[in-house]
Amino acid sequence: MLLRRYCGHVAVFNTAAMRLLAIAEDAPDPEFGHFERLPDGRLNGTAVEQAAEAIFRAAPAPAPHLLRQGIRDAIDDCLKLGLTALTEAAVGFSIGHDREDAIWNAVRAEGDLPLRMGFMAQLTALEAAERQLTPIFDRRWSRETLKFFADGIVGGRTSALSEPFCDRGGTGTFMLPESVLTEEILAAHAAGWRVAVHATGDRAIERVASAYEDAEASGAASRRHRIEHCFCPPPGLFERLRKIDALVVMQPSFLWRMGPSIVAGLGRRTETAYPGRSVIESGARLVLSSDAPTGLLSPWEGVRSAVERLSSDGTILGEGEAITVREAIDAAIAGGAAAMRHEGFRGRLDTGFAADLAVFDRDPFSLAGAELAATRATLTMVDGKIVHHDA
């Protein structure tokens, strides 16, 4: 038995799985990850970060036709929420880039893909070049971004922080040596790619922001790079990102789903964790996404969390960072279009813009709480074609 935590950063396995995957009791920890162990040194069945990633890639994958059907089912769920464009945030994160890329290409070849897709490849610039991949921008199927992981996650206490976690201590870890991370970002920028970096702790975010500044100072055209999550931003970050047109991409439903763990790990830093108001006031572009399945799939759950900042245990996290319903919807719709570089033809109702439309079963501007989060689309259109309709 092998279980994957929904974030993909942690694996749990039993003894039989250890045997099948040839994991020895004395298996060494990878440089950026570890196996958790019992007091006597034996493995306790939990692997974190690169140790977990290696297990997932070694394990048998579901049959390709089941993966393709799963993608189709997930797309149908998104259409029912009024979503007209999606981004796959790391092709290669589960079973390796080439296998996952083949699955997506097979889905495309089947035809009748009802919405717009963007893709981030979990490759370095060199690895992309070896595959003869180049950035592609298309209104329906874009691949112009390379994805990197700077550090781990708050829930696993692997975020790279400048101050220790409150409950377990430690300051997390980088997923690459800091100098290598910078080099890879600069190489991707120079090769014409956009860059998206998973960065949750302030040490990791600072390193990524500095690399983006160096990249934009090189003279090449702005790439509109992204910081994914930006959980614990260092002071002054958003003004810096505004100057280089970099995006802050956050997932507010994390506050609901992981609230107790966030408070236990970050303590007083929770007041500025996953900020919304500070980003908007700085003039930087705030983008709301789900990061499903880690975050809740519905954008309306994200809107609710961005407004209420409520944890599942009833605690309000960083009330001063709350934003309005209108601001949250703008960050999801117009922000989402900007994140895919679609703002020139979608993201608002205007003459000449694509007829990517949704009709909802309620007025979100007049609702709050669970009623707001339960919003669903009764009709969804992409390029003027009805792709979902409640009969």
PDB file of N, CA and C in Angstrom, residues 293-353:
ATOM      1  N   PRO A 293      -5.292  19.137  -6.213  1.00  0.00           N
ATOM      2  CA  PRO A 293      -6.166  18.834  -5.080  1.00  0.00           C
ATOM      3  C   PRO A 293      -5.656  19.306  -3.723  1.00  0.00           C
ATOM      4  N   THR A 294      -4.516  19.990  -3.667  1.00  0.00           N
ATOM      5  CA  THR A 294      -4.052  20.476  -2.369  1.00  0.00           C
ATOM      6  C   THR A 294      -5.031  21.503  -1.820  1.00  0.00           C
ATOM      7  N   GLY A 295      -5.420  22.452  -2.661  1.00  0.00           N
ATOM      8  CA  GLY A 295      -6.469  23.383  -2.300  1.00  0.00           C
ATOM      9  C   GLY A 295      -7.798  22.893  -2.838  1.00  0.00           C
ATOM     10  N   LEU A 296      -8.872  23.496  -2.385  1.00  0.00           N
ATOM     11  CA  LEU A 296     -10.203  23.120  -2.842  1.00  0.00           C
ATOM     12  C   LEU A 296     -10.389  23.552  -4.289  1.00  0.00           C
ATOM     13  N   LEU A 297     -11.006  22.691  -5.106  1.00  0.00           N
ATOM     14  CA  LEU A 297     -11.095  22.920  -6.544  1.00  0.00           C
ATOM     15  C   LEU A 297     -11.899  24.169  -6.899  1.00  0.00           C
ATOM     16  N   SER A 298     -12.986  24.419  -6.203  1.00  0.00           N
ATOM     17  CA  SER A 298     -13.870  25.515  -6.577  1.00  0.00           C
ATOM     18  C   SER A 298     -13.226  26.880  -6.370  1.00  0.00           C
ATOM     19  N   PRO A 299     -13.254  27.746  -7.386  1.00  0.00           N
ATOM     20  CA  PRO A 299     -12.740  29.106  -7.183  1.00  0.00           C
ATOM     21  C   PRO A 299     -13.555  29.870  -6.159  1.00  0.00           C
ATOM     22  N   TRP A 300     -14.795  29.456  -5.963  1.00  0.00           N
ATOM     23  CA  TRP A 300     -15.657  30.155  -4.999  1.00  0.00           C
ATOM     24  C   TRP A 300     -15.247  29.833  -3.571  1.00  0.00           C
ATOM     25  N   GLU A 301     -14.693  28.666  -3.345  1.00  0.00           N
ATOM     26  CA  GLU A 301     -14.098  28.384  -2.041  1.00  0.00           C
ATOM     27  C   GLU A 301     -12.904  29.305  -1.807  1.00  0.00           C
ATOM     28  N   GLY A 302     -12.119  29.529  -2.855  1.00  0.00           N
ATOM     29  CA  GLY A 302     -10.981  30.430  -2.733  1.00  0.00           C
ATOM     30  C   GLY A 302     -11.406  31.860  -2.473  1.00  0.00           C
ATOM     31  N   VAL A 303     -12.449  32.309  -3.173  1.00  0.00           N
ATOM     32  CA  VAL A 303     -12.959  33.665  -2.954  1.00  0.00           C
ATOM     33  C   VAL A 303     -13.418  33.812  -1.509  1.00  0.00           C
ATOM     34  N   ARG A 304     -14.169  32.841  -1.031  1.00  0.00           N
ATOM     35  CA  ARG A 304     -14.637  32.904   0.358  1.00  0.00           C
ATOM     36  C   ARG A 304     -13.459  33.010   1.323  1.00  0.00           C
ATOM     37  N   SER A 305     -12.441  32.180   1.137  1.00  0.00           N
ATOM     38  CA  SER A 305     -11.305  32.185   2.050  1.00  0.00           C
ATOM     39  C   SER A 305     -10.511  33.476   1.976  1.00  0.00           C
ATOM     40  N   ALA A 306     -10.386  34.056   0.774  1.00  0.00           N
ATOM     41  CA  ALA A 306      -9.658  35.315   0.637  1.00  0.00           C
ATOM     42  C   ALA A 306     -10.369  36.438   1.373  1.00  0.00           C
ATOM     43  N   VAL A 307     -11.697  36.342   1.452  1.00  0.00           N
ATOM     44  CA  VAL A 307     -12.501  37.371   2.121  1.00  0.00           C
ATOM     45  C   VAL A 307     -12.567  37.138   3.630  1.00  0.00           C
ATOM     46  N   GLU A 308     -12.806  35.889   4.032  1.00  0.00           N
ATOM     47  CA  GLU A 308     -13.028  35.586   5.447  1.00  0.00           C
ATOM     48  C   GLU A 308     -11.761  35.202   6.192  1.00  0.00           C
ATOM     49  N   ARG A 309     -10.813  34.578   5.499  1.00  0.00           N
ATOM     50  CA  ARG A 309      -9.564  34.100   6.096  1.00  0.00           C
ATOM     51  C   ARG A 309      -9.843  33.215   7.318  1.00  0.00           C
ATOM     52  N   LEU A 310     -10.793  32.314   7.142  1.00  0.00           N
ATOM     53  CA  LEU A 310     -11.266  31.476   8.228  1.00  0.00           C
ATOM     54  C   LEU A 310     -10.634  30.096   8.150  1.00  0.00           C
ATOM     55  N   SER A 311     -10.167  29.597   9.290  1.00  0.00           N
ATOM     56  CA  SER A 311      -9.649  28.237   9.392  1.00  0.00           C
ATOM     57  C   SER A 311     -10.782  27.271   9.672  1.00  0.00           C
ATOM     58  N   SER A 312     -10.548  26.000   9.408  1.00  0.00           N
ATOM     59  CA  SER A 312     -11.568  24.976   9.653  1.00  0.00           C
ATOM     60  C   SER A 312     -11.907  24.847  11.126  1.00  0.00           C
ATOM     61  N   ASP A 313     -11.054  25.334  12.016  1.00  0.00           N
ATOM     62  CA  ASP A 313     -11.359  25.274  13.447  1.00  0.00           C
ATOM     63  C   ASP A 313     -11.992  26.557  13.960  1.00  0.00           C
ATOM     64  N   GLY A 314     -12.337  27.472  13.047  1.00  0.00           N
ATOM     65  CA  GLY A 314     -13.014  28.698  13.433  1.00  0.00           C
ATOM     66  C   GLY A 314     -12.109  29.889  13.676  1.00  0.00           C
ATOM     67  N   THR A 315     -10.784  29.684  13.617  1.00  0.00           N
ATOM     68  CA  THR A 315      -9.839  30.775  13.834  1.00  0.00           C
ATOM     69  C   THR A 315      -9.753  31.653  12.587  1.00  0.00           C
ATOM     70  N   ILE A 316      -9.684  32.970  12.785  1.00  0.00           N
ATOM     71  CA  ILE A 316      -9.441  33.894  11.677  1.00  0.00           C
ATOM     72  C   ILE A 316      -7.940  34.140  11.586  1.00  0.00           C
ATOM     73  N   LEU A 317      -7.381  33.940  10.401  1.00  0.00           N
ATOM     74  CA  LEU A 317      -5.933  34.020  10.208  1.00  0.00           C
ATOM     75  C   LEU A 317      -5.565  35.317   9.489  1.00  0.00           C
ATOM     76  N   GLY A 318      -4.910  36.220  10.174  1.00  0.00           N
ATOM     77  CA  GLY A 318      -4.447  37.450   9.536  1.00  0.00           C
ATOM     78  C   GLY A 318      -5.583  38.291   8.986  1.00  0.00           C
ATOM     79  N   GLU A 319      -6.475  38.725   9.861  1.00  0.00           N
ATOM     80  CA  GLU A 319      -7.664  39.465   9.430  1.00  0.00           C
ATOM     81  C   GLU A 319      -7.310  40.695   8.598  1.00  0.00           C
ATOM     82  N   GLY A 320      -6.173  41.309   8.882  1.00  0.00           N
ATOM     83  CA  GLY A 320      -5.767  42.508   8.155  1.00  0.00           C
ATOM     84  C   GLY A 320      -5.420  42.270   6.708  1.00  0.00           C
ATOM     85  N   GLU A 321      -5.261  41.008   6.307  1.00  0.00           N
ATOM     86  CA  GLU A 321      -4.937  40.687   4.926  1.00  0.00           C
ATOM     87  C   GLU A 321      -6.174  40.295   4.115  1.00  0.00           C
ATOM     88  N   ALA A 322      -7.357  40.414   4.696  1.00  0.00           N
ATOM     89  CA  ALA A 322      -8.588  40.085   3.980  1.00  0.00           C
ATOM     90  C   ALA A 322      -8.830  41.062   2.837  1.00  0.00           C
ATOM     91  N   ILE A 323      -9.473  40.589   1.773  1.00  0.00           N
ATOM     92  CA  ILE A 323      -9.851  41.437   0.648  1.00  0.00           C
ATOM     93  C   ILE A 323     -11.354  41.299   0.421  1.00  0.00           C
ATOM     94  N   THR A 324     -11.908  42.138  -0.438  1.00  0.00           N
ATOM     95  CA  THR A 324     -13.344  42.111  -0.684  1.00  0.00           C
ATOM     96  C   THR A 324     -13.708  41.021  -1.690  1.00  0.00           C
ATOM     97  N   VAL A 325     -14.984  40.704  -1.768  1.00  0.00           N
ATOM     98  CA  VAL A 325     -15.450  39.722  -2.746  1.00  0.00           C
ATOM     99  C   VAL A 325     -15.101  40.171  -4.156  1.00  0.00           C
ATOM    100  N   ARG A 326     -15.324  41.439  -4.446  1.00  0.00           N
ATOM    101  CA  ARG A 326     -15.025  41.943  -5.786  1.00  0.00           C
ATOM    102  C   ARG A 326     -13.533  41.835  -6.093  1.00  0.00           C
ATOM    103  N   GLU A 327     -12.690  42.165  -5.135  1.00  0.00           N
ATOM    104  CA  GLU A 327     -11.244  42.054  -5.354  1.00  0.00           C
ATOM    105  C   GLU A 327     -10.829  40.601  -5.559  1.00  0.00           C
ATOM    106  N   ALA A 328     -11.437  39.702  -4.811  1.00  0.00           N
ATOM    107  CA  ALA A 328     -11.091  38.283  -4.940  1.00  0.00           C
ATOM    108  C   ALA A 328     -11.531  37.735  -6.294  1.00  0.00           C
ATOM    109  N   ILE A 329     -12.730  38.107  -6.735  1.00  0.00           N
ATOM    110  CA  ILE A 329     -13.198  37.652  -8.048  1.00  0.00           C
ATOM    111  C   ILE A 329     -12.309  38.211  -9.152  1.00  0.00           C
ATOM    112  N   ASP A 330     -11.897  39.456  -9.018  1.00  0.00           N
ATOM    113  CA  ASP A 330     -10.991  40.048 -10.005  1.00  0.00           C
ATOM    114  C   ASP A 330      -9.660  39.293 -10.039  1.00  0.00           C
ATOM    115  N   ALA A 331      -9.148  38.926  -8.852  1.00  0.00           N
ATOM    116  CA  ALA A 331      -7.875  38.198  -8.798  1.00  0.00           C
ATOM    117  C   ALA A 331      -7.994  36.819  -9.411  1.00  0.00           C
ATOM    118  N   ALA A 332      -9.194  36.240  -9.360  1.00  0.00           N
ATOM    119  CA  ALA A 332      -9.398  34.922  -9.962  1.00  0.00           C
ATOM    120  C   ALA A 332      -9.627  35.016 -11.460  1.00  0.00           C
ATOM    121  N   ILE A 333     -10.444  35.973 -11.906  1.00  0.00           N
ATOM    122  CA  ILE A 333     -10.811  36.045 -13.323  1.00  0.00           C
ATOM    123  C   ILE A 333      -9.783  36.849 -14.119  1.00  0.00           C
ATOM    124  N   ALA A 334      -9.671  38.143 -13.835  1.00  0.00           N
ATOM    125  CA  ALA A 334      -8.693  38.966 -14.560  1.00  0.00           C
ATOM    126  C   ALA A 334      -7.272  38.541 -14.213  1.00  0.00           C
ATOM    127  N   GLY A 335      -7.052  38.180 -12.943  1.00  0.00           N
ATOM    128  CA  GLY A 335      -5.725  37.716 -12.550  1.00  0.00           C
ATOM    129  C   GLY A 335      -5.354  36.413 -13.230  1.00  0.00           C
ATOM    130  N   GLY A 336      -6.330  35.507 -13.318  1.00  0.00           N
ATOM    131  CA  GLY A 336      -6.066  34.248 -14.005  1.00  0.00           C
ATOM    132  C   GLY A 336      -5.740  34.447 -15.470  1.00  0.00           C
ATOM    133  N   ALA A 337      -6.458  35.371 -16.129  1.00  0.00           N
ATOM    134  CA  ALA A 337      -6.171  35.670 -17.534  1.00  0.00           C
ATOM    135  C   ALA A 337      -4.769  36.263 -17.685  1.00  0.00           C
ATOM    136  N   ALA A 338      -4.407  37.165 -16.777  1.00  0.00           N
ATOM    137  CA  ALA A 338      -3.070  37.772 -16.840  1.00  0.00           C
ATOM    138  C   ALA A 338      -1.978  36.733 -16.617  1.00  0.00           C
ATOM    139  N   ALA A 339      -2.247  35.788 -15.728  1.00  0.00           N
ATOM    140  CA  ALA A 339      -1.249  34.759 -15.443  1.00  0.00           C
ATOM    141  C   ALA A 339      -0.972  33.880 -16.648  1.00  0.00           C
ATOM    142  N   MET A 340      -1.972  33.728 -17.530  1.00  0.00           N
ATOM    143  CA  MET A 340      -1.788  32.939 -18.749  1.00  0.00           C
ATOM    144  C   MET A 340      -1.463  33.824 -19.955  1.00  0.00           C
ATOM    145  N   ARG A 341      -1.248  35.116 -19.711  1.00  0.00           N
ATOM    146  CA  ARG A 341      -0.996  36.124 -20.754  1.00  0.00           C
ATOM    147  C   ARG A 341      -2.168  36.173 -21.748  1.00  0.00           C
ATOM    148  N   HIS A 342      -3.373  36.058 -21.216  1.00  0.00           N
ATOM    149  CA  HIS A 342      -4.591  36.114 -22.018  1.00  0.00           C
ATOM    150  C   HIS A 342      -5.346  37.428 -21.843  1.00  0.00           C
ATOM    151  N   GLU A 343      -4.779  38.366 -21.094  1.00  0.00           N
ATOM    152  CA  GLU A 343      -5.553  39.560 -20.755  1.00  0.00           C
ATOM    153  C   GLU A 343      -5.923  40.394 -21.975  1.00  0.00           C
ATOM    154  N   GLY A 344      -5.271  40.165 -23.112  1.00  0.00           N
ATOM    155  CA  GLY A 344      -5.594  40.908 -24.320  1.00  0.00           C
ATOM    156  C   GLY A 344      -6.846  40.435 -25.024  1.00  0.00           C
ATOM    157  N   PHE A 345      -7.365  39.253 -24.633  1.00  0.00           N
ATOM    158  CA  PHE A 345      -8.556  38.761 -25.323  1.00  0.00           C
ATOM    159  C   PHE A 345      -9.583  38.102 -24.412  1.00  0.00           C
ATOM    160  N   ARG A 346      -9.294  37.946 -23.121  1.00  0.00           N
ATOM    161  CA  ARG A 346     -10.306  37.413 -22.212  1.00  0.00           C
ATOM    162  C   ARG A 346     -10.023  37.926 -20.803  1.00  0.00           C
ATOM    163  N   GLY A 347     -10.970  37.676 -19.898  1.00  0.00           N
ATOM    164  CA  GLY A 347     -10.815  38.120 -18.519  1.00  0.00           C
ATOM    165  C   GLY A 347     -11.750  39.253 -18.157  1.00  0.00           C
ATOM    166  N   ARG A 348     -12.453  39.791 -19.165  1.00  0.00           N
ATOM    167  CA  ARG A 348     -13.472  40.797 -18.887  1.00  0.00           C
ATOM    168  C   ARG A 348     -14.477  40.810 -20.037  1.00  0.00           C
ATOM    169  N   LEU A 349     -15.644  41.356 -19.784  1.00  0.00           N
ATOM    170  CA  LEU A 349     -16.669  41.497 -20.813  1.00  0.00           C
ATOM    171  C   LEU A 349     -16.386  42.774 -21.579  1.00  0.00           C
ATOM    172  N   ASP A 350     -15.995  42.641 -22.853  1.00  0.00           N
ATOM    173  CA  ASP A 350     -15.633  43.817 -23.633  1.00  0.00           C
ATOM    174  C   ASP A 350     -15.761  43.479 -25.114  1.00  0.00           C
ATOM    175  N   THR A 351     -15.946  44.512 -25.910  1.00  0.00           N
ATOM    176  CA  THR A 351     -16.058  44.337 -27.356  1.00  0.00           C
ATOM    177  C   THR A 351     -14.783  43.710 -27.906  1.00  0.00           C
ATOM    178  N   GLY A 352     -14.959  42.675 -28.724  1.00  0.00           N
ATOM    179  CA  GLY A 352     -13.811  42.023 -29.347  1.00  0.00           C
ATOM    180  C   GLY A 352     -13.163  40.952 -28.506  1.00  0.00           C
ATOM    181  N   PHE A 353     -13.600  40.794 -27.257  1.00  0.00           N
ATOM    182  CA  PHE A 353     -13.019  39.765 -26.396  1.00  0.00           C
ATOM    183  C   PHE A 353     -13.709  38.428 -26.644  1.00  0.00           C
TER     184      PHE A 353
END
